[in-house]
Amino acid sequence: MKFLNHLTFGQYIPAESPVHTLDPRAKILSVLVLLTGIFLVRHPLAFIPWGLLLAGLTALSRLPFSMVLRSAKPVLILVIFTSLIHIFFTDGRPLIDLRIVVVTREGVTMAVYMGLRLLFLVLFASFLTLTTKPMELSDGLERLFSPLVPLGFPAHELAMMMTIALRFIPTLLDETDRILKAQLARGASFDRGGIWKRLKAFLPVLIPLFVIVFARAEDLATAMESRNYRGGEGRTRMNPLRWTGADTAALGGILLFVALLFLADRRFLS
Amino acid sequence: MLPKRVCELRDVTYVYPGEAAGDSPPVRPALDRVSLSIREGEWVALLGNNGSGKSTLAKHLNALLLPTQGDCFVYGMSTRRSEDIFSIRSSVAMVFQNPENQIVGTVVEEDAAFGPENQGIPPLEIRQRVDAALDAVGLLEKRKKPVYTLSGGEKQRLAVAGALAMDTPCLVLDEATAMLDPQGRADLLAVLSALHEKGKTIISITHRLEEITPCDRAIVLHSGRVAWDGGIADLFLRSSSFRTWGLDIPPLVSLWADLRRRDGMEMPPLPSLNEMAEALCP
């Protein structure tokens, strides 16, 4: 049995859909536009079109809606925490007055509002990772940042680091698992005692792990060098990214959607 | 015309940095005045026990290490000239012992493409090379799979495919069979035999003598020096020296050598199970 196999990473879900085949650059830019939109649009009713858009995109991507919703689970605590802070610490007309804590009408509105905002942020961002391969994502980021390369921005290096990190996460999880078991076999316990004791119990896991990581890094660097790696210079790709009409249409559609929502929002608020 | 020289070492001595200087007593160099040359199309077995300098020698052939003294030439190019390093690495591909530490891509075909991508090959040709390399090692069906779903043997074969996709005339394998099960080892040897037939120069580093029968030539390193350089059949005749070189004598080889020493025993030129059985029970 493995201790660490409940962790899933790079949660990409393969499927044949128009969303999956879009250029990663189009998807990254669209998500950026959407995230900006969520922050700019302030009318509470705006959550209806956001929700409809997410539902529409999910249908188009052929992913189950529940799966997209589930991807927000890890940040749910953060969302609830933020909402609670807003409920209790916003000034305004009191709704419930318990002397020590005062819940205001504005506070409740703010809480619902900020919670939903955060939730949509996470949902749209994870929709990107659900429908885009990690390698495509790092390729897309590299190409998007390539105009900054003459200014000294290490676009290729960052993308390569991201790829290697993704490549080695499963390997290192296996390694950690092995060390944990080896220490357990020698009578170590990781689930007894106070926090301080437990942290101390992890030291014999962390130290061998670090040693292994450094040895691996050295080997990997040698192997990459022997495979003629010289950084981004002169490098070609087996699957070069191709921007098609569909990508322009998708990005254009999202831009139009956010722009209209923004204009409507300004009209309603004024 | 004599076959071209793939690589040539002239009096190469190598001392690992940090060991040369310092207050500790002078240590033995990893390679000690090694001279040898390997011709095009040869399949050379590089043998030796742990610490004999096999891996250090292999890293010289790819300009990963530069000689402390002496010179190393690969296809006539000195590994000391930094302008030639890219060409040298495009002529000699290396497979290391631990596949886990040399796989860069997250998906099988992306890793196989890493070498040719670095070489600046056009996309269509990379696709062809990757497909051919994955086919040669029997991984074509798994080309879209994430690397972590592969077994140890499959990862080792992927590492070989990554080197094959670079389409170099020479391939160096540093104990590439060490992590394979007997079946995986036999499969890899079959792949290498096929490549050898097509004229690829292969240098396999190993300490498993069972694996070297298909090779043309054996070089034994001992304490950083060349202890033996010659044909495979001649090497097996010298099995009495194996213990001094730190090599294990496989049971089949010792049986073959013992039987050969007796009068009237006709033995095949190489210790192979089938041929020996044939000779003993005609």
Coordinates of C-alpha atoms in Angstrom, one line a residue:
Chain A
M1 CA 0.0 0.0 0.0
K2 CA 1.1 3.5 -0.7
F3 CA 0.8 6.3 1.7
L4 CA 0.9 9.1 -0.8
N5 CA -1.1 7.9 -3.7
H6 CA -4.2 10.0 -2.9
L7 CA -2.4 13.0 -4.1
T8 CA -3.1 13.7 -7.7
F9 CA -1.0 16.2 -9.6
G10 CA -1.3 18.1 -12.9
Q11 CA -4.9 17.0 -12.9
Y12 CA -5.2 17.1 -16.7
I13 CA -8.2 15.0 -17.9
P14 CA -7.8 13.9 -21.4
A15 CA -10.8 14.2 -23.7
E16 CA -11.5 14.9 -27.4
S17 CA -13.1 18.3 -27.4
P18 CA -12.7 21.7 -29.0
V19 CA -11.5 23.1 -25.7
H20 CA -8.7 20.5 -25.4
T21 CA -7.4 21.1 -28.9
L22 CA -7.1 24.9 -28.5
D23 CA -3.7 26.5 -28.5
P24 CA -2.5 26.7 -24.9
R25 CA -1.6 30.4 -25.4
A26 CA -5.2 31.1 -26.4
K27 CA -6.4 29.3 -23.2
I28 CA -4.0 31.1 -20.9
L29 CA -4.8 34.5 -22.3
S30 CA -8.5 33.8 -22.2
V31 CA -8.3 32.8 -18.5
L32 CA -6.3 35.9 -17.8
V33 CA -9.0 38.0 -19.4
L34 CA -11.7 36.2 -17.4
L35 CA -9.8 36.6 -14.1
T36 CA -9.4 40.3 -14.8
G37 CA -13.1 40.5 -15.6
I38 CA -14.1 38.9 -12.4
F39 CA -12.2 41.5 -10.5
L40 CA -13.5 44.5 -12.5
V41 CA -17.2 43.6 -12.7
R42 CA -18.8 44.6 -9.4
H43 CA -22.6 44.0 -9.8
P44 CA -23.8 41.0 -7.9
L45 CA -26.0 39.9 -10.7
A46 CA -22.9 39.4 -12.9
F47 CA -22.4 36.0 -11.2
I48 CA -25.2 34.7 -13.4
P49 CA -23.4 35.2 -16.7
W50 CA -20.1 33.9 -15.1
G51 CA -21.9 30.8 -14.0
L52 CA -23.5 30.3 -17.4
L53 CA -20.2 30.8 -19.2
L54 CA -18.5 28.2 -17.0
A55 CA -21.3 25.8 -17.6
G56 CA -21.2 26.4 -21.3
L57 CA -17.4 25.9 -21.5
T58 CA -17.7 22.7 -19.4
A59 CA -20.3 21.3 -21.7
L60 CA -18.1 22.1 -24.7
S61 CA -15.0 20.4 -23.0
R62 CA -17.0 17.2 -22.5
L63 CA -15.9 17.1 -18.9
P64 CA -18.4 16.2 -16.2
F65 CA -19.6 19.4 -14.4
S66 CA -19.1 17.8 -11.0
M67 CA -15.4 17.2 -11.8
V68 CA -14.9 20.9 -12.5
L69 CA -16.7 21.8 -9.3
R70 CA -14.7 19.3 -7.3
S71 CA -11.5 21.0 -8.4
A72 CA -12.3 23.9 -6.2
K73 CA -12.5 21.7 -3.1
P74 CA -8.9 22.3 -1.9
V75 CA -9.5 26.1 -1.7
L76 CA -12.9 25.8 -0.1
I77 CA -11.5 26.5 3.4
L78 CA -9.9 29.6 2.1
V79 CA -13.2 30.7 0.6
I80 CA -15.1 30.1 3.8
F81 CA -12.4 31.8 5.9
T82 CA -12.5 34.9 3.7
S83 CA -16.3 35.0 3.8
L84 CA -16.3 34.7 7.6
I85 CA -13.9 37.6 7.9
H86 CA -16.1 39.7 5.8
I87 CA -19.2 38.8 7.7
F88 CA -17.8 39.9 11.1
F89 CA -15.5 42.7 10.2
T90 CA -17.6 44.9 7.8
D91 CA -19.1 48.1 9.1
G92 CA -22.7 49.0 8.3
R93 CA -26.3 48.5 9.5
P94 CA -26.3 45.7 12.1
L95 CA -28.3 42.6 11.3
I96 CA -27.5 40.6 14.4
D97 CA -26.0 42.3 17.4
L98 CA -24.3 40.0 20.0
R99 CA -22.4 42.8 21.6
I100 CA -19.0 41.3 21.0
V101 CA -19.7 40.3 17.4
V102 CA -21.8 42.4 15.1
V103 CA -23.1 41.0 11.8
T104 CA -24.0 43.7 9.4
R105 CA -26.1 43.6 6.3
E106 CA -23.2 44.9 4.3
G107 CA -21.0 42.2 5.8
V108 CA -23.2 39.4 4.6
T109 CA -23.4 40.8 1.1
M110 CA -19.7 41.3 1.1
A111 CA -19.1 37.7 2.3
V112 CA -21.3 36.1 -0.3
Y113 CA -19.8 38.4 -2.9
M114 CA -16.1 37.8 -2.1
G115 CA -16.7 34.1 -1.6
L116 CA -18.3 33.7 -5.0
R117 CA -15.5 35.9 -6.6
L118 CA -12.8 33.7 -5.2
L119 CA -14.7 30.5 -6.1
F120 CA -15.1 31.6 -9.8
L121 CA -11.4 32.6 -9.9
V122 CA -10.4 29.1 -8.8
L123 CA -12.9 27.4 -11.1
F124 CA -11.8 29.2 -14.2
A125 CA -8.1 28.7 -13.4
S126 CA -8.6 25.0 -12.7
F127 CA -10.7 24.6 -15.9
L128 CA -7.5 25.6 -17.7
T129 CA -5.4 22.9 -16.0
L130 CA -8.1 20.3 -16.4
T131 CA -8.2 20.8 -20.2
T132 CA -4.5 21.6 -21.0
K133 CA -1.6 19.1 -20.8
P134 CA 1.1 20.3 -18.4
M135 CA 3.7 20.3 -21.2
E136 CA 1.4 22.4 -23.4
L137 CA 1.0 24.8 -20.5
S138 CA 4.7 25.3 -20.0
D139 CA 5.2 25.5 -23.8
G140 CA 2.5 28.2 -24.0
L141 CA 3.9 30.2 -21.1
E142 CA 7.4 30.0 -22.7
R143 CA 6.1 31.4 -26.0
L144 CA 3.9 34.0 -24.3
F145 CA 6.9 35.3 -22.4
S146 CA 9.3 35.1 -25.3
P147 CA 9.0 38.8 -26.2
L148 CA 10.6 39.5 -22.8
V149 CA 13.7 37.4 -23.5
P150 CA 15.7 40.3 -25.0
L151 CA 15.2 42.1 -21.7
G152 CA 16.8 39.2 -19.9
F153 CA 13.6 37.3 -18.8
P154 CA 14.5 33.6 -18.6
A155 CA 11.3 32.3 -20.4
H156 CA 12.8 29.0 -21.6
E157 CA 14.5 28.3 -18.3
L158 CA 11.3 28.7 -16.4
A159 CA 9.4 26.5 -18.7
M160 CA 12.1 23.8 -18.5
M161 CA 12.1 24.0 -14.7
M162 CA 8.3 23.6 -14.7
T163 CA 8.6 20.5 -17.0
I164 CA 11.3 18.9 -14.8
A165 CA 9.3 19.6 -11.6
L166 CA 6.2 18.0 -13.1
R167 CA 8.4 15.1 -14.4
F168 CA 9.9 14.4 -10.9
I169 CA 6.9 14.9 -8.7
P170 CA 5.7 11.2 -9.0
T171 CA 9.3 10.0 -8.7
L172 CA 9.9 11.9 -5.5
L173 CA 6.6 10.9 -4.1
D174 CA 7.6 7.3 -4.6
E175 CA 11.0 8.0 -3.0
T176 CA 9.4 9.7 0.0
D177 CA 7.1 6.7 0.4
R178 CA 10.0 4.4 0.3
I179 CA 11.9 6.3 3.0
L180 CA 8.8 6.6 5.2
K181 CA 8.3 2.9 5.1
A182 CA 12.0 2.2 5.7
Q183 CA 11.8 4.4 8.9
L184 CA 8.6 2.8 10.0
A185 CA 10.2 -0.6 9.6
R186 CA 12.8 0.6 12.0
G187 CA 10.2 1.6 14.5
A188 CA 9.8 5.3 13.7
S189 CA 6.3 6.8 14.4
F190 CA 5.0 9.8 12.6
D191 CA 1.6 10.1 14.2
R192 CA 2.3 10.3 17.9
G193 CA 3.2 13.1 20.1
G194 CA 2.7 16.9 19.8
I195 CA 3.4 18.9 16.7
W196 CA 7.0 19.5 17.7
K197 CA 7.6 15.8 18.2
R198 CA 6.0 14.9 14.9
L199 CA 8.0 17.5 13.0
K200 CA 11.1 16.1 14.6
A201 CA 10.1 12.6 13.5
F202 CA 10.1 13.9 9.9
L203 CA 13.7 15.0 10.0
P204 CA 15.0 11.4 9.2
V205 CA 12.7 11.4 6.2
L206 CA 13.7 14.9 4.9
I207 CA 17.4 14.5 5.1
P208 CA 17.7 11.3 2.9
L209 CA 15.2 12.8 0.6
F210 CA 17.3 15.9 0.1
V211 CA 20.4 13.8 -0.4
I212 CA 18.6 11.8 -3.1
V213 CA 17.3 14.9 -4.8
F214 CA 20.7 16.4 -5.1
A215 CA 22.2 13.2 -6.5
R216 CA 19.4 13.0 -9.0
A217 CA 19.8 16.6 -10.0
E218 CA 23.5 16.0 -10.8
D219 CA 22.7 12.9 -12.8
L220 CA 19.9 14.6 -14.7
A221 CA 22.2 17.5 -15.6
T222 CA 24.8 15.2 -17.0
A223 CA 22.2 13.3 -19.0
M224 CA 20.7 16.5 -20.4
E225 CA 24.1 17.8 -21.4
S226 CA 25.0 14.5 -23.1
R227 CA 21.7 14.8 -25.0
N228 CA 23.0 18.1 -26.4
Y229 CA 20.9 20.4 -24.2
R230 CA 22.2 24.0 -24.5
G231 CA 19.2 25.9 -23.2
G232 CA 16.6 27.4 -25.5
E233 CA 19.2 28.3 -28.2
G234 CA 18.7 26.5 -31.5
R235 CA 16.1 24.2 -30.1
T236 CA 13.2 23.0 -32.2
R237 CA 10.0 21.3 -31.0
M238 CA 8.4 18.0 -32.2
N239 CA 4.9 19.5 -31.8
P240 CA 5.3 23.2 -32.4
L241 CA 2.3 25.3 -31.2
R242 CA 0.0 26.4 -34.0
W243 CA -2.3 29.4 -33.6
T244 CA -5.4 28.8 -35.8
G245 CA -8.6 30.7 -36.5
A246 CA -10.4 28.8 -33.7
D247 CA -7.9 30.2 -31.2
T248 CA -8.5 33.8 -32.4
A249 CA -12.2 33.1 -32.3
A250 CA -12.1 31.7 -28.8
L251 CA -10.0 34.5 -27.4
G252 CA -12.1 37.1 -29.2
G253 CA -15.3 35.6 -27.9
I254 CA -14.0 35.7 -24.3
L255 CA -12.8 39.3 -24.7
L256 CA -16.2 40.4 -26.2
F257 CA -18.0 38.6 -23.3
V258 CA -16.0 40.3 -20.6
A259 CA -16.1 43.7 -22.4
L260 CA -19.9 43.6 -22.7
L261 CA -20.3 42.5 -19.1
F262 CA -18.0 45.3 -18.0
L263 CA -19.9 47.9 -19.9
A264 CA -23.3 46.6 -18.6
D265 CA -21.8 46.7 -15.1
R266 CA -20.8 50.4 -15.4
R267 CA -24.2 51.3 -16.7
F268 CA -26.0 49.6 -13.8
L269 CA -23.8 51.0 -11.2
S270 CA -24.0 54.6 -12.4
Chain B
M1 CA 40.6 1.3 -46.9
L2 CA 40.8 1.0 -43.1
P3 CA 37.6 1.7 -41.2
K4 CA 37.4 5.2 -39.7
R5 CA 38.3 5.7 -36.1
V6 CA 35.3 6.5 -34.0
C7 CA 37.3 7.5 -31.0
E8 CA 40.8 7.5 -29.9
L9 CA 42.4 8.0 -26.5
R10 CA 46.0 8.9 -26.4
D11 CA 47.6 8.5 -23.0
V12 CA 44.5 9.7 -21.2
T13 CA 44.9 10.2 -17.4
Y14 CA 42.0 11.5 -15.4
V15 CA 41.9 12.5 -11.8
Y16 CA 38.6 13.6 -10.3
P17 CA 38.7 17.3 -9.2
G18 CA 39.2 17.8 -5.5
E19 CA 41.2 14.6 -5.3
A20 CA 44.2 16.0 -7.1
A21 CA 44.8 18.8 -4.7
G22 CA 44.4 18.8 -0.9
D23 CA 46.2 17.5 2.0
S24 CA 45.2 13.8 1.7
P25 CA 47.9 11.5 0.3
P26 CA 47.9 11.5 -3.6
V27 CA 45.1 9.2 -4.8
R28 CA 45.1 6.8 -7.7
P29 CA 43.8 8.5 -10.9
A30 CA 40.5 7.1 -12.2
L31 CA 42.2 6.6 -15.6
D32 CA 45.9 6.0 -15.8
R33 CA 47.6 6.6 -19.2
V34 CA 44.9 4.8 -21.2
S35 CA 45.4 4.6 -24.9
L36 CA 43.0 2.8 -27.2
S37 CA 41.0 3.4 -30.4
I38 CA 37.7 2.2 -31.5
R39 CA 36.9 1.6 -35.2
E40 CA 33.7 2.3 -37.0
G41 CA 31.1 -0.5 -36.9
E42 CA 32.7 -2.3 -33.9
W43 CA 30.7 -3.6 -31.0
V44 CA 33.0 -3.2 -28.0
A45 CA 32.4 -4.6 -24.5
L46 CA 34.1 -2.4 -21.9
L47 CA 34.6 -4.6 -18.8
G48 CA 35.8 -4.0 -15.3
N49 CA 34.8 -4.2 -11.7
N50 CA 33.5 -1.2 -9.7
G51 CA 35.9 1.6 -9.6
S52 CA 37.9 0.3 -12.6
G53 CA 37.3 3.5 -14.5
K54 CA 34.7 2.2 -17.1
S55 CA 32.2 5.0 -16.5
T56 CA 34.9 7.6 -16.4
L57 CA 36.2 6.4 -19.7
A58 CA 32.7 6.5 -21.2
K59 CA 32.2 10.1 -20.1
H60 CA 35.3 11.1 -22.0
L61 CA 33.8 9.8 -25.3
N62 CA 31.0 12.3 -24.9
A63 CA 33.1 15.2 -23.8
L64 CA 31.3 15.1 -20.4
L65 CA 34.8 14.8 -18.9
L66 CA 38.0 16.2 -20.3
P67 CA 41.3 14.4 -19.8
T68 CA 43.5 15.7 -17.0
Q69 CA 46.5 14.7 -19.2
G70 CA 46.5 13.3 -22.7
D71 CA 44.0 13.7 -25.5
C72 CA 40.7 12.2 -26.5
F73 CA 39.5 12.4 -30.1
V74 CA 36.0 11.6 -31.3
Y75 CA 35.7 11.3 -35.1
G76 CA 38.9 13.3 -35.3
M77 CA 37.7 16.1 -33.1
S78 CA 39.5 16.8 -29.9
T79 CA 37.1 16.9 -26.9
R80 CA 39.1 19.9 -25.7
R81 CA 37.8 22.2 -28.4
S82 CA 34.6 23.6 -27.0
E83 CA 33.4 24.6 -30.5
D84 CA 33.2 20.9 -31.4
I85 CA 31.4 19.7 -28.3
F86 CA 27.9 20.0 -30.0
S87 CA 29.2 17.9 -33.0
I88 CA 30.8 15.4 -30.7
R89 CA 27.6 14.9 -28.8
S90 CA 25.7 14.6 -32.1
S91 CA 28.0 11.7 -33.0
V92 CA 28.1 9.8 -29.8
A93 CA 24.9 9.2 -27.8
M94 CA 25.0 7.9 -24.2
V95 CA 22.7 5.8 -22.1
F96 CA 23.3 5.9 -18.4
Q97 CA 22.7 3.3 -15.7
N98 CA 19.7 4.8 -13.9
P99 CA 16.8 5.5 -16.4
E100 CA 14.9 7.5 -13.8
N101 CA 17.6 10.1 -13.7
Q102 CA 18.0 10.7 -17.4
I103 CA 14.3 11.0 -18.5
V104 CA 13.4 14.6 -19.0
G105 CA 10.0 14.5 -20.6
T106 CA 6.7 13.9 -18.7
V107 CA 5.3 11.9 -21.6
V108 CA 7.1 9.0 -23.4
E109 CA 7.3 10.5 -26.8
E110 CA 8.3 13.9 -25.5
D111 CA 11.3 12.4 -23.7
A112 CA 12.4 10.6 -26.8
A113 CA 12.2 13.9 -28.7
F114 CA 14.3 15.8 -26.2
G115 CA 17.7 15.0 -27.9
P116 CA 16.6 15.8 -31.5
E117 CA 14.8 18.9 -30.3
N118 CA 18.1 20.1 -28.8
Q119 CA 19.9 19.3 -32.1
G120 CA 17.5 21.7 -33.9
I121 CA 16.0 19.1 -36.2
P122 CA 12.8 20.1 -38.1
P123 CA 9.5 18.9 -36.4
L124 CA 8.5 16.4 -39.1
E125 CA 11.9 14.7 -39.0
I126 CA 11.8 14.6 -35.2
R127 CA 8.4 12.9 -35.4
Q128 CA 9.9 10.2 -37.8
R129 CA 13.0 9.6 -35.6
V130 CA 11.0 9.4 -32.4
D131 CA 8.5 6.9 -33.9
A132 CA 11.4 4.8 -35.4
A133 CA 13.3 4.8 -32.1
L134 CA 10.2 3.9 -30.0
D135 CA 9.4 1.2 -32.4
A136 CA 12.9 -0.2 -32.2
V137 CA 12.6 -0.6 -28.4
G138 CA 9.0 -1.7 -28.5
L139 CA 7.5 1.3 -26.9
L140 CA 5.5 2.7 -29.9
E141 CA 2.2 1.8 -28.4
K142 CA 3.0 3.6 -25.1
R143 CA 4.2 6.8 -26.8
K144 CA 1.4 9.0 -25.3
K145 CA 1.7 7.5 -21.8
P146 CA 3.0 9.5 -18.9
V147 CA 6.6 8.4 -18.0
Y148 CA 5.6 7.5 -14.4
T149 CA 3.3 4.8 -15.6
L150 CA 6.2 2.8 -17.2
S151 CA 7.9 -0.1 -15.5
G152 CA 11.6 -0.1 -14.7
G153 CA 12.5 -2.1 -17.8
E154 CA 10.3 0.2 -20.0
K155 CA 12.0 3.3 -18.6
Q156 CA 15.4 1.8 -19.4
R157 CA 14.2 1.1 -23.0
L158 CA 12.9 4.7 -23.2
A159 CA 16.3 5.9 -22.2
V160 CA 17.8 3.9 -25.1
A161 CA 15.1 5.2 -27.5
G162 CA 16.1 8.8 -26.4
A163 CA 19.7 8.0 -27.5
L164 CA 18.6 6.3 -30.7
A165 CA 16.4 9.3 -31.7
M166 CA 19.5 11.4 -31.8
D167 CA 20.5 9.3 -34.8
T168 CA 24.2 9.2 -33.9
P169 CA 26.7 6.8 -35.6
C170 CA 28.0 5.7 -32.2
L171 CA 26.1 4.6 -29.1
V172 CA 27.6 4.2 -25.6
L173 CA 25.7 2.3 -23.0
D174 CA 26.9 2.6 -19.4
E175 CA 25.5 -0.5 -17.6
A176 CA 22.2 0.0 -19.3
T177 CA 21.2 -3.6 -18.6
A178 CA 21.9 -3.4 -14.9
M179 CA 18.3 -2.6 -13.9
L180 CA 16.6 -5.0 -16.3
D181 CA 15.1 -8.4 -15.6
P182 CA 16.5 -11.3 -17.7
Q183 CA 13.8 -10.9 -20.4
G184 CA 14.3 -7.1 -20.6
R185 CA 18.1 -7.7 -20.9
A186 CA 17.6 -10.2 -23.7
D187 CA 15.2 -7.8 -25.5
L188 CA 17.7 -4.9 -25.2
L189 CA 20.6 -7.1 -26.5
A190 CA 18.4 -8.1 -29.5
V191 CA 17.8 -4.4 -30.2
L192 CA 21.6 -3.7 -30.0
S193 CA 22.4 -6.7 -32.3
A194 CA 20.0 -5.3 -34.9
L195 CA 21.7 -1.8 -34.7
H196 CA 25.1 -3.4 -34.9
E197 CA 24.0 -5.2 -38.1
K198 CA 23.1 -1.8 -39.6
G199 CA 26.6 -0.6 -38.9
K200 CA 26.2 1.4 -35.7
T201 CA 29.3 1.5 -33.5
I202 CA 28.3 0.3 -30.0
I203 CA 30.3 0.5 -26.8
S204 CA 28.6 -1.4 -24.0
I205 CA 29.9 -1.1 -20.5
T206 CA 29.0 -4.0 -18.3
H207 CA 30.4 -6.4 -15.7
R208 CA 28.1 -9.2 -16.9
L209 CA 30.3 -11.5 -19.0
E210 CA 27.2 -13.5 -20.2
E211 CA 26.2 -10.5 -22.3
I212 CA 29.3 -10.0 -24.3
T213 CA 29.3 -13.0 -26.6
P214 CA 27.7 -11.0 -29.5
C215 CA 30.4 -8.3 -29.2
D216 CA 33.5 -8.1 -31.5
R217 CA 36.0 -7.0 -29.0
A218 CA 36.5 -6.7 -25.3
I219 CA 38.5 -4.1 -23.3
V220 CA 39.1 -4.9 -19.7
L221 CA 39.9 -2.0 -17.4
H222 CA 41.5 -2.6 -14.1
S223 CA 42.5 0.1 -11.6
G224 CA 42.2 2.7 -14.4
R225 CA 44.5 0.9 -16.8
V226 CA 43.8 -1.3 -19.9
A227 CA 44.4 -4.8 -18.7
W228 CA 43.2 -6.6 -21.8
D229 CA 42.2 -5.6 -25.3
G230 CA 41.3 -8.2 -27.9
G231 CA 38.8 -10.6 -29.3
I232 CA 36.0 -12.1 -27.2
A233 CA 37.1 -15.8 -27.8
D234 CA 40.6 -14.9 -26.7
L235 CA 39.3 -13.2 -23.6
F236 CA 37.5 -16.3 -22.5
L237 CA 40.7 -18.3 -22.9
R238 CA 42.2 -16.0 -20.4
S239 CA 39.6 -16.8 -17.7
S240 CA 42.3 -17.5 -15.2
S241 CA 43.1 -13.8 -15.0
F242 CA 39.4 -12.8 -14.4
R243 CA 39.8 -13.0 -10.6
T244 CA 42.7 -10.5 -10.7
W245 CA 40.6 -8.2 -12.8
G246 CA 37.7 -8.4 -10.4
L247 CA 35.4 -10.1 -12.9
D248 CA 33.1 -12.9 -12.0
I249 CA 33.4 -16.0 -14.2
P250 CA 30.0 -17.1 -15.3
P251 CA 29.4 -20.9 -14.7
L252 CA 29.0 -21.5 -18.4
V253 CA 32.3 -19.9 -19.2
S254 CA 34.2 -21.9 -16.5
L255 CA 32.6 -25.1 -17.8
W256 CA 33.6 -24.2 -21.3
A257 CA 37.2 -23.4 -20.3
D258 CA 37.5 -26.6 -18.2
L259 CA 36.2 -28.8 -21.0
R260 CA 38.4 -27.1 -23.5
R261 CA 41.6 -27.8 -21.5
R262 CA 40.9 -31.6 -21.8
D263 CA 42.3 -33.4 -24.8
G264 CA 39.9 -34.5 -27.4
M265 CA 37.1 -32.1 -26.4
E266 CA 36.0 -30.1 -29.4
M267 CA 34.5 -26.9 -28.1
P268 CA 32.8 -24.1 -30.0
P269 CA 34.9 -20.9 -30.3
L270 CA 32.5 -19.1 -27.9
P271 CA 30.9 -20.4 -24.7
S272 CA 27.3 -20.5 -26.0
L273 CA 24.9 -23.0 -24.4
N274 CA 23.4 -24.4 -27.6
E275 CA 26.7 -24.9 -29.4
M276 CA 28.2 -26.5 -26.4
A277 CA 25.3 -28.9 -26.0
E278 CA 25.7 -29.7 -29.7
A279 CA 29.5 -30.4 -29.3
L280 CA 29.0 -32.6 -26.2
C281 CA 26.1 -34.6 -27.5
P282 CA 26.4 -34.7 -31.2

